[in-house]
Coordinates of C-alpha atoms in Angstrom, one line a residue:
X1 CA 39.4 4.4 45.2
X2 CA 36.6 5.4 42.9
X3 CA 39.2 7.3 40.8
X4 CA 41.4 4.2 40.7
X5 CA 38.5 2.2 39.4
X6 CA 37.9 4.5 36.5
X7 CA 40.7 3.2 34.3
X8 CA 39.5 -0.4 34.9
X9 CA 35.9 0.4 34.0
X10 CA 37.1 2.3 30.9
X11 CA 39.3 -0.7 30.1
X12 CA 36.3 -3.1 30.5
X13 CA 34.1 -0.9 28.4
X14 CA 36.8 -0.9 25.7
X15 CA 36.9 -4.6 25.8
X16 CA 33.1 -4.8 25.6
X17 CA 33.1 -2.4 22.7
X18 CA 35.4 -4.8 20.8
X19 CA 34.0 -8.1 22.1
X20 CA 30.2 -7.4 21.6
X21 CA 30.5 -6.5 17.9
X22 CA 32.9 -9.4 17.3
X23 CA 30.6 -11.8 18.9
X24 CA 27.6 -10.4 16.9
X25 CA 29.7 -10.7 13.8
X26 CA 30.6 -14.3 14.7
X27 CA 27.0 -15.3 15.4
X28 CA 25.9 -13.5 12.2
X29 CA 28.5 -15.3 10.2
X30 CA 27.4 -18.7 11.6
X31 CA 23.8 -17.8 10.9
X32 CA 24.6 -16.8 7.3
X33 CA 26.6 -20.0 6.8
X34 CA 23.7 -22.0 8.2
X35 CA 21.3 -20.3 5.9
X36 CA 23.5 -20.8 2.9
X37 CA 24.1 -24.4 3.8
X38 CA 20.3 -24.8 4.1
X39 CA 19.9 -23.5 0.6
X40 CA 22.4 -26.0 -0.7
X41 CA 20.5 -28.9 1.0
X42 CA 17.2 -27.9 -0.5
X43 CA 17.6 -29.2 -4.0
X44 CA 15.8 -31.7 -6.1
X45 CA 17.5 -35.1 -6.0
X46 CA 19.1 -35.7 -9.4
X47 CA 18.6 -39.5 -9.3
X48 CA 18.9 -41.5 -12.5
X49 CA 16.7 -43.2 -15.0
X50 CA 16.3 -45.6 -17.9
X51 CA 13.8 -44.9 -20.6
X52 CA 14.9 -47.3 -23.3
X53 CA 13.0 -50.4 -24.4
X54 CA 13.1 -53.4 -22.0
X55 CA 15.5 -53.8 -19.1
X56 CA 18.5 -51.5 -18.6
X57 CA 21.6 -53.3 -19.8
X58 CA 23.9 -54.4 -16.9
X59 CA 27.1 -54.3 -18.8
X60 CA 28.7 -51.7 -20.9
X61 CA 28.6 -47.9 -20.8
X62 CA 26.1 -45.9 -22.8
X63 CA 27.3 -44.6 -26.1
X64 CA 28.1 -40.9 -25.3
X65 CA 28.9 -39.9 -28.8
X66 CA 27.3 -36.8 -30.4
X67 CA 26.2 -37.7 -33.9
X68 CA 25.3 -35.2 -36.6
X69 CA 21.7 -35.5 -37.8
X70 CA 19.9 -34.3 -40.8
X71 CA 16.1 -34.0 -41.3
X72 CA 15.1 -35.8 -44.6
X73 CA 11.9 -36.4 -46.5
X74 CA 10.9 -38.7 -49.4
X75 CA 8.4 -38.8 -52.2
X76 CA 6.6 -41.6 -50.3
X77 CA 6.1 -39.4 -47.2
X78 CA 4.8 -36.5 -49.3
X79 CA 2.5 -38.7 -51.4
X80 CA 1.0 -40.3 -48.2
X81 CA 0.3 -36.8 -46.8
X82 CA -1.3 -35.6 -50.0
X83 CA -3.5 -38.7 -50.2
X84 CA -4.8 -38.1 -46.7
X85 CA -5.3 -34.4 -47.3
X86 CA -7.3 -35.3 -50.5
X87 CA -9.6 -37.5 -48.3
X88 CA -10.3 -34.7 -45.8
X89 CA -14.0 -34.9 -44.7
X90 CA -15.3 -31.3 -44.3
X91 CA -17.6 -30.5 -41.4
X92 CA -19.7 -27.4 -41.9
X93 CA -19.2 -24.9 -39.1
X94 CA -22.0 -23.1 -37.1
X95 CA -22.7 -19.7 -38.6
X96 CA -21.1 -16.9 -36.7
X97 CA -19.1 -19.3 -34.5
X98 CA -15.6 -17.9 -35.4
X99 CA -13.2 -19.8 -33.1
X100 CA -15.6 -20.1 -30.2
X101 CA -16.2 -23.8 -31.0
X102 CA -12.6 -24.5 -31.7
X103 CA -10.9 -24.3 -35.1
X104 CA -13.3 -22.8 -37.7
X105 CA -13.9 -25.5 -40.3
X106 CA -14.4 -23.1 -43.2
X107 CA -11.0 -21.6 -42.5
X108 CA -9.6 -25.1 -42.0
X109 CA -10.7 -25.9 -45.6
X110 CA -8.5 -22.9 -46.7
X111 CA -5.6 -24.2 -44.7
X112 CA -5.9 -27.7 -46.1
X113 CA -6.0 -26.3 -49.7
X114 CA -2.8 -24.3 -49.1
X115 CA -1.2 -27.3 -47.4
X116 CA -2.1 -29.6 -50.3
X117 CA -1.3 -27.3 -53.2
X118 CA 1.2 -24.6 -52.1
X119 CA 3.1 -25.7 -49.0
X120 CA 6.5 -27.0 -50.0
X121 CA 7.7 -29.4 -47.3
X122 CA 11.1 -30.0 -49.1
X123 CA 11.8 -26.3 -48.9
X124 CA 10.9 -26.3 -45.2
X125 CA 13.2 -29.2 -44.6
X126 CA 16.0 -27.1 -46.1
X127 CA 15.0 -24.3 -43.7
X128 CA 15.0 -26.7 -40.8
X129 CA 18.5 -28.0 -41.7
X130 CA 20.1 -24.5 -41.9
X131 CA 21.2 -25.0 -38.3
X132 CA 23.3 -28.0 -37.2
X133 CA 21.3 -30.9 -35.8
X134 CA 22.6 -33.7 -33.5
X135 CA 21.5 -36.9 -31.7
X136 CA 23.0 -38.3 -28.6
X137 CA 21.8 -41.2 -26.4
X138 CA 21.0 -40.4 -22.8
X139 CA 19.4 -42.9 -20.4
X140 CA 18.5 -45.2 -23.2
X141 CA 16.8 -42.8 -25.6
X142 CA 18.1 -40.6 -28.5
X143 CA 17.9 -36.9 -27.7
X144 CA 17.7 -34.5 -30.6
X145 CA 19.1 -31.0 -30.4
X146 CA 20.3 -28.1 -32.5
X147 CA 23.5 -26.3 -31.5
X148 CA 24.2 -22.9 -33.0
X149 CA 27.4 -21.0 -32.4
X150 CA 28.1 -17.4 -33.3
X151 CA 29.8 -16.9 -36.6
X152 CA 31.9 -14.0 -35.2
X153 CA 33.0 -13.3 -31.7
X154 CA 34.8 -9.9 -30.9
X155 CA 38.3 -10.3 -29.3
X156 CA 38.0 -10.8 -25.6
X157 CA 34.3 -11.4 -25.7
X158 CA 32.9 -14.3 -23.7
X159 CA 30.3 -16.5 -25.4
X160 CA 27.5 -17.5 -23.0
X161 CA 25.9 -21.0 -23.5
X162 CA 22.1 -20.8 -23.4
X163 CA 19.8 -23.8 -23.3
X164 CA 16.3 -23.0 -24.6
X165 CA 13.5 -25.4 -24.0
X166 CA 10.1 -25.4 -25.9
X167 CA 6.7 -26.7 -24.7
X168 CA 3.5 -28.2 -26.1
X169 CA 2.3 -27.9 -28.9
X170 CA 5.5 -26.3 -30.0
X171 CA 9.0 -27.6 -31.0
X172 CA 12.6 -26.6 -31.4
X173 CA 11.4 -24.7 -34.5
X174 CA 9.9 -22.0 -32.3
X175 CA 13.4 -20.7 -31.7
X176 CA 14.4 -20.3 -35.4
X177 CA 13.6 -16.6 -35.4
X178 CA 15.3 -15.7 -32.1
X179 CA 18.5 -17.7 -32.6
X180 CA 20.2 -15.3 -35.0
X181 CA 19.3 -12.4 -32.7
X182 CA 21.1 -14.1 -29.9
X183 CA 24.1 -15.5 -31.8
X184 CA 24.7 -12.4 -34.0
X185 CA 23.1 -9.5 -32.1
X186 CA 25.1 -6.7 -33.7
X187 CA 23.9 -7.8 -37.1
X188 CA 20.3 -7.3 -36.0
X189 CA 20.7 -4.0 -34.2
X190 CA 20.9 -5.6 -30.7
X191 CA 24.0 -4.5 -28.9
X192 CA 23.1 -5.0 -25.3
X193 CA 26.5 -4.8 -23.7
X194 CA 28.0 -7.1 -26.2
X195 CA 26.3 -10.2 -24.8
X196 CA 26.7 -13.1 -27.3
X197 CA 25.3 -16.6 -27.0
X198 CA 25.7 -20.0 -28.4
X199 CA 22.3 -21.6 -28.3
X200 CA 21.3 -25.2 -27.7
X201 CA 17.7 -26.2 -28.4
X202 CA 16.8 -29.8 -27.5
X203 CA 13.5 -31.5 -28.3
X204 CA 11.8 -32.8 -25.2
X205 CA 11.8 -36.6 -25.3
X206 CA 8.7 -37.7 -27.1
X207 CA 8.5 -34.5 -29.1
X208 CA 9.7 -34.2 -32.7
X209 CA 13.0 -35.9 -33.4
X210 CA 13.8 -36.9 -29.8
X211 CA 12.9 -40.5 -29.1
X212 CA 9.8 -41.2 -27.0
X213 CA 10.4 -42.8 -23.6
X214 CA 9.5 -46.5 -23.6
X215 CA 8.8 -46.5 -19.8
X216 CA 6.2 -44.9 -17.6
X217 CA 6.7 -41.9 -15.3
X218 CA 8.9 -39.8 -17.6
X219 CA 8.3 -36.3 -16.1
X220 CA 9.9 -32.8 -16.0
X221 CA 12.4 -33.9 -13.4
X222 CA 13.6 -36.7 -15.6
X223 CA 13.8 -34.2 -18.5
X224 CA 15.8 -31.8 -16.4
X225 CA 18.3 -34.4 -15.5
X226 CA 18.7 -35.5 -19.1
X227 CA 19.2 -31.9 -20.3
X228 CA 21.8 -31.4 -17.5
X229 CA 23.6 -34.5 -18.8
X230 CA 23.4 -33.1 -22.3
X231 CA 25.0 -29.8 -21.4
X232 CA 27.7 -31.7 -19.5
X233 CA 28.3 -33.9 -22.5
X234 CA 28.7 -30.8 -24.6
X235 CA 31.4 -29.6 -22.2
X236 CA 29.5 -26.9 -20.4
X237 CA 30.0 -26.7 -16.6
X238 CA 27.9 -23.5 -16.2
X239 CA 25.2 -22.1 -18.5
X240 CA 22.0 -20.1 -18.8
X241 CA 18.5 -21.5 -19.2
X242 CA 15.4 -20.2 -20.9
X243 CA 11.9 -21.6 -21.2
X244 CA 8.2 -21.1 -21.5
X245 CA 5.3 -23.6 -21.2
X246 CA 6.8 -27.0 -20.2
X247 CA 10.2 -25.4 -20.9
X248 CA 9.6 -23.2 -17.9
X249 CA 9.0 -26.1 -15.6
X250 CA 11.9 -28.1 -17.0
X251 CA 14.4 -25.3 -16.7
X252 CA 13.1 -24.4 -13.2
X253 CA 13.6 -28.1 -12.2
X254 CA 17.1 -27.8 -13.6
X255 CA 17.8 -24.8 -11.4
X256 CA 16.4 -26.6 -8.4
X257 CA 18.4 -29.8 -9.2
X258 CA 21.9 -28.4 -9.9
X259 CA 22.0 -24.7 -9.0
X260 CA 25.8 -24.6 -9.1
X261 CA 25.6 -25.3 -12.8
X262 CA 23.0 -22.6 -13.7
X263 CA 24.3 -19.1 -14.2
X264 CA 20.9 -17.7 -14.7
X265 CA 17.3 -18.7 -15.4
X266 CA 15.0 -16.7 -17.8
X267 CA 11.3 -17.5 -18.1
X268 CA 8.4 -16.2 -20.1
X269 CA 5.9 -18.2 -18.1
X270 CA 5.8 -18.8 -14.4
X271 CA 3.7 -21.6 -12.7
X272 CA 2.7 -20.6 -9.2
X273 CA -0.1 -22.2 -7.2
X274 CA -2.9 -19.9 -5.9
X275 CA -4.1 -22.2 -3.2
X276 CA -4.8 -21.6 0.5
X277 CA -6.9 -19.1 2.5
X278 CA -4.1 -16.5 2.6
X279 CA -3.7 -16.5 -1.1
X280 CA -7.5 -16.2 -1.5
X281 CA -7.6 -13.2 0.9
X282 CA -4.8 -11.5 -1.0
X283 CA -6.6 -12.1 -4.3
X284 CA -9.8 -10.5 -3.0
X285 CA -8.0 -7.5 -1.4
X286 CA -5.9 -7.0 -4.6
X287 CA -9.0 -6.1 -6.6
X288 CA -9.6 -3.0 -4.3
X289 CA -6.2 -2.2 -2.7
X290 CA -3.6 -3.8 -5.0
X291 CA -0.7 -1.9 -3.4
X292 CA -1.6 -3.6 0.0
X293 CA -0.8 -7.1 -1.4
X294 CA 2.2 -6.0 -3.4
X295 CA 0.4 -5.8 -6.8
X296 CA 1.4 -3.0 -9.2
X297 CA -1.2 -1.2 -11.3
X298 CA -0.2 -3.4 -14.3
X299 CA -0.6 -6.5 -12.2
X300 CA -4.1 -5.5 -11.3
X301 CA -4.9 -4.6 -14.9
X302 CA -3.8 -8.0 -16.1
X303 CA -5.2 -10.0 -13.2
X304 CA -8.7 -8.6 -12.8
X305 CA -11.6 -9.2 -13.2
X306 CA -10.3 -12.4 -11.5
X307 CA -13.1 -14.8 -12.4
X308 CA -13.0 -13.9 -16.1
X309 CA -9.2 -14.0 -16.5
X310 CA -8.2 -16.7 -14.1
X311 CA -11.2 -19.1 -14.1
X312 CA -13.4 -18.7 -17.2
X313 CA -10.6 -18.0 -19.7
X314 CA -8.4 -20.7 -18.2
X315 CA -11.2 -23.3 -18.3
X316 CA -12.0 -22.5 -21.9
X317 CA -8.4 -22.9 -23.0
X318 CA -7.6 -26.0 -20.9
X319 CA -10.0 -28.7 -22.1
X320 CA -7.1 -30.4 -24.0
X321 CA -5.2 -30.6 -20.7
X322 CA -7.8 -32.8 -18.9
X323 CA -7.7 -35.3 -21.9
X324 CA -4.0 -35.4 -22.1
X325 CA -3.5 -35.6 -18.3
X326 CA -5.8 -38.6 -18.1
X327 CA -6.2 -40.7 -21.3
X328 CA -3.9 -39.2 -23.9
X329 CA -3.6 -42.2 -26.2
X330 CA -7.4 -42.3 -27.0
X331 CA -7.6 -38.9 -28.7
X332 CA -4.0 -39.2 -29.8
X333 CA -4.7 -42.1 -32.1
X334 CA -7.1 -40.0 -34.2
X335 CA -4.6 -37.1 -34.4
X336 CA -1.8 -39.4 -35.4
X337 CA -3.9 -40.8 -38.2
X338 CA -5.3 -37.6 -39.6
X339 CA -3.0 -34.7 -40.7
X340 CA -6.1 -32.4 -40.8
X341 CA -7.2 -33.3 -37.3
X342 CA -3.6 -32.8 -36.1
X343 CA -3.4 -29.4 -37.7
X344 CA -6.7 -28.2 -36.3
X345 CA -5.7 -29.5 -32.8
X346 CA -2.3 -27.8 -32.8
X347 CA -2.9 -24.6 -34.7
X348 CA -6.0 -23.7 -32.7
X349 CA -3.6 -23.1 -29.7
X350 CA -1.6 -20.7 -31.8
X351 CA -4.8 -18.6 -32.2
X352 CA -6.2 -18.0 -28.7
X353 CA -2.9 -18.5 -26.8
X354 CA -1.4 -15.8 -28.9
X355 CA -4.3 -13.3 -28.4
X356 CA -7.5 -14.1 -26.5
X357 CA -9.4 -11.7 -28.8
X358 CA -8.7 -13.9 -31.8
X359 CA -11.5 -16.1 -30.5
X360 CA -13.9 -13.7 -32.3
X361 CA -12.2 -13.9 -35.7
X362 CA -13.2 -16.4 -38.5
X363 CA -9.5 -17.1 -39.2
X364 CA -8.5 -17.2 -35.6
X365 CA -6.1 -14.3 -36.3
X366 CA -3.5 -16.9 -37.2
X367 CA -2.0 -15.1 -40.2
X368 CA -1.8 -11.8 -38.5
X369 CA 1.1 -13.1 -36.4
X370 CA 2.5 -16.1 -38.3
X371 CA 2.6 -17.4 -41.8
X372 CA 0.9 -20.6 -42.8
X373 CA 4.3 -22.0 -43.8
X374 CA 5.6 -21.4 -40.2
X375 CA 2.5 -23.0 -38.6
X376 CA 2.4 -26.0 -40.9
X377 CA 6.1 -26.6 -40.5
X378 CA 5.5 -27.0 -36.8
X379 CA 2.6 -29.3 -37.5
X380 CA 4.7 -31.3 -39.9
X381 CA 7.4 -31.9 -37.2
X382 CA 4.7 -33.8 -35.2
X383 CA 3.3 -35.5 -38.3
X384 CA 6.5 -36.9 -39.9
X385 CA 7.8 -38.2 -36.5
X386 CA 4.4 -39.6 -35.3
X387 CA 5.1 -37.8 -32.0
X388 CA 1.7 -36.3 -31.1
X389 CA 0.7 -39.2 -28.8
X390 CA 4.0 -39.3 -26.9
X391 CA 4.0 -35.5 -26.6
X392 CA 0.4 -35.7 -25.1
X393 CA 1.6 -38.4 -22.6
X394 CA 3.9 -35.8 -21.1
X395 CA 0.8 -34.3 -19.4
X396 CA -0.2 -37.7 -18.0
X397 CA 3.2 -38.4 -16.6
X398 CA 3.5 -35.0 -14.9
X399 CA 0.0 -34.6 -13.6
X400 CA -0.3 -38.2 -12.3
X401 CA 2.5 -37.5 -9.9
X402 CA 1.7 -33.9 -9.1
X403 CA -2.0 -33.0 -9.9
X404 CA -1.5 -29.3 -9.0
X405 CA 2.1 -29.0 -10.4
X406 CA 3.1 -27.6 -7.0
X407 CA 5.3 -30.3 -5.5
X408 CA 8.5 -28.5 -6.3
X409 CA 7.4 -25.1 -5.0
X410 CA 8.8 -26.0 -1.6
X411 CA 12.3 -26.1 -3.2
X412 CA 13.2 -22.5 -3.7
X413 CA 15.0 -21.3 -6.8
X414 CA 18.0 -19.2 -5.7
X415 CA 19.8 -18.8 -9.0
X416 CA 19.5 -15.3 -10.6
X417 CA 16.1 -15.3 -12.4
X418 CA 14.6 -13.1 -15.1
X419 CA 10.9 -13.1 -15.9
X420 CA 9.3 -11.7 -19.1
X421 CA 5.6 -11.3 -18.5
X422 CA 3.8 -11.1 -21.8
X423 CA 0.3 -9.5 -21.6
X424 CA -1.6 -12.2 -23.6
X425 CA -0.2 -15.1 -21.7
X426 CA -2.8 -17.6 -20.5
X427 CA -2.2 -16.6 -16.8
X428 CA -0.4 -13.7 -15.2
X429 CA 1.9 -14.2 -12.2
X430 CA 2.7 -10.9 -10.3
X431 CA 6.3 -10.5 -9.2
X432 CA 5.3 -10.6 -5.5
X433 CA 3.8 -14.2 -6.1
X434 CA 6.8 -15.3 -8.2
X435 CA 9.1 -14.4 -5.3
X436 CA 7.5 -17.2 -3.3
X437 CA 9.5 -19.7 -5.4
X438 CA 12.1 -17.6 -7.3
X439 CA 14.0 -16.0 -4.5
X440 CA 16.5 -14.1 -6.6
X441 CA 14.6 -12.2 -9.3
X442 CA 17.0 -9.9 -11.1
X443 CA 14.6 -8.6 -13.8
X444 CA 10.9 -8.7 -14.1
X445 CA 9.6 -7.1 -17.3
X446 CA 6.0 -6.3 -18.3
X447 CA 6.3 -6.9 -22.0
X448 CA 4.4 -4.5 -24.2
X449 CA 2.8 -7.1 -26.4
X450 CA 2.8 -10.8 -27.2
X451 CA 1.4 -14.1 -25.8
X452 CA 2.3 -17.7 -25.0
X453 CA 4.6 -18.4 -28.0
X454 CA 7.0 -15.5 -27.3
X455 CA 10.0 -16.6 -29.2
X456 CA 7.9 -17.5 -32.2
X457 CA 5.7 -14.4 -32.1
X458 CA 7.9 -11.6 -30.7
X459 CA 11.5 -12.8 -31.0
X460 CA 13.1 -9.4 -30.8
X461 CA 11.3 -8.4 -27.6
X462 CA 12.2 -11.7 -26.0
X463 CA 15.9 -11.5 -27.2
X464 CA 16.3 -8.0 -25.8
X465 CA 14.9 -9.1 -22.4
X466 CA 17.2 -12.2 -22.2
X467 CA 20.2 -10.1 -23.1
X468 CA 19.4 -7.4 -20.6
X469 CA 18.9 -10.0 -17.9
X470 CA 22.2 -11.8 -18.7
X471 CA 24.1 -8.5 -18.8
X472 CA 22.9 -7.7 -15.3
X473 CA 23.8 -11.1 -14.0
X474 CA 27.3 -10.8 -15.5
X475 CA 27.8 -7.5 -13.7
X476 CA 26.9 -9.0 -10.3

């Protein structure tokens, strides 16, 4: 009888051998589907908005046309600028102050003299117009952007659309040096797997040649939605994103809003909150045993001493932020009326945000990384458009809703992400912390040099990192 039962027990064990893995596979599949479904649910609601003047019209569709645009200047505009520069009231600086008190007024006198007597705005307008500019109306306001396509595409080569978003106090002009590297890489010795881009650089509404919102509460989520609509209007269903400063937050929101439209997200600044007891403990341990909390040696080198690099340095560089996040119009009125005040306010950021050690230099180290023509062209974009106040309001609108800029960290970013960590950036975010929000980091690069304005300062380094990231994503 026992012998007769053997075939049955063998048959049962065979069935179990098939059924158990099958059941496990089924349960695993359901779990995986549930997890993936959960990811799809966790997105930022796209919503809708109206930022034009007055009430939103009830009838008629918005004009969806894309209109060519050209930057122009006039004798009257230049004469007004020169008159104001001639009336500059000089304030003597404190001896030995360098840039510790802000923009050194003796060096400012040199900048103003160059601006008045040598800077050629008409020539710079020609430079700005070398790329095609456009306007289109979205949610009641005119959005400005440049759209640059490669002049030559090898047979069979796919062109990748790339939206690049600037921050404050920058502009679309920050990308002028990197655009040719991305659209014509072979010409510039960049042949990273034959990746070629067409580049779209919009101006954030309220910055430069994009119309300022006429309504309150225009934040990064509203900007993300408008830029998605822009890319859709241009005919792109899927595209890559790149950003730093506010551009980092806007493109992150875009990835959280419509992940199915984003092929990949590349950032050169990552905002991550360092709140909570757990984060505090990890920060303290990282100073002594960095490997225990997932820090690399380079993370530790960039992150410590913690108080100096993450508290004192940040406090020193963020005074403007408190003003702009609370009552931007008050200070903004003075900046909008005085080109010299505007230049000092904006160009000071291009000093210490490029390299913290420039604080100790009488000229702020500005001309060691940029030319005065480049710096003044960026200032002029704010001046001729009277956009400094509306650009400052962007802080008010974002911080009023989300004082710690952490509201969206609960919505994970699952699109492929590349991070370029530049050593002179205002804050350093280790990869292990970035993973709390960015769940699919494909590349994380410790860049050898450079600061906050990466595309403007180190275009080749940034271009190489973007191309290597996209190449890896395309191979997935």
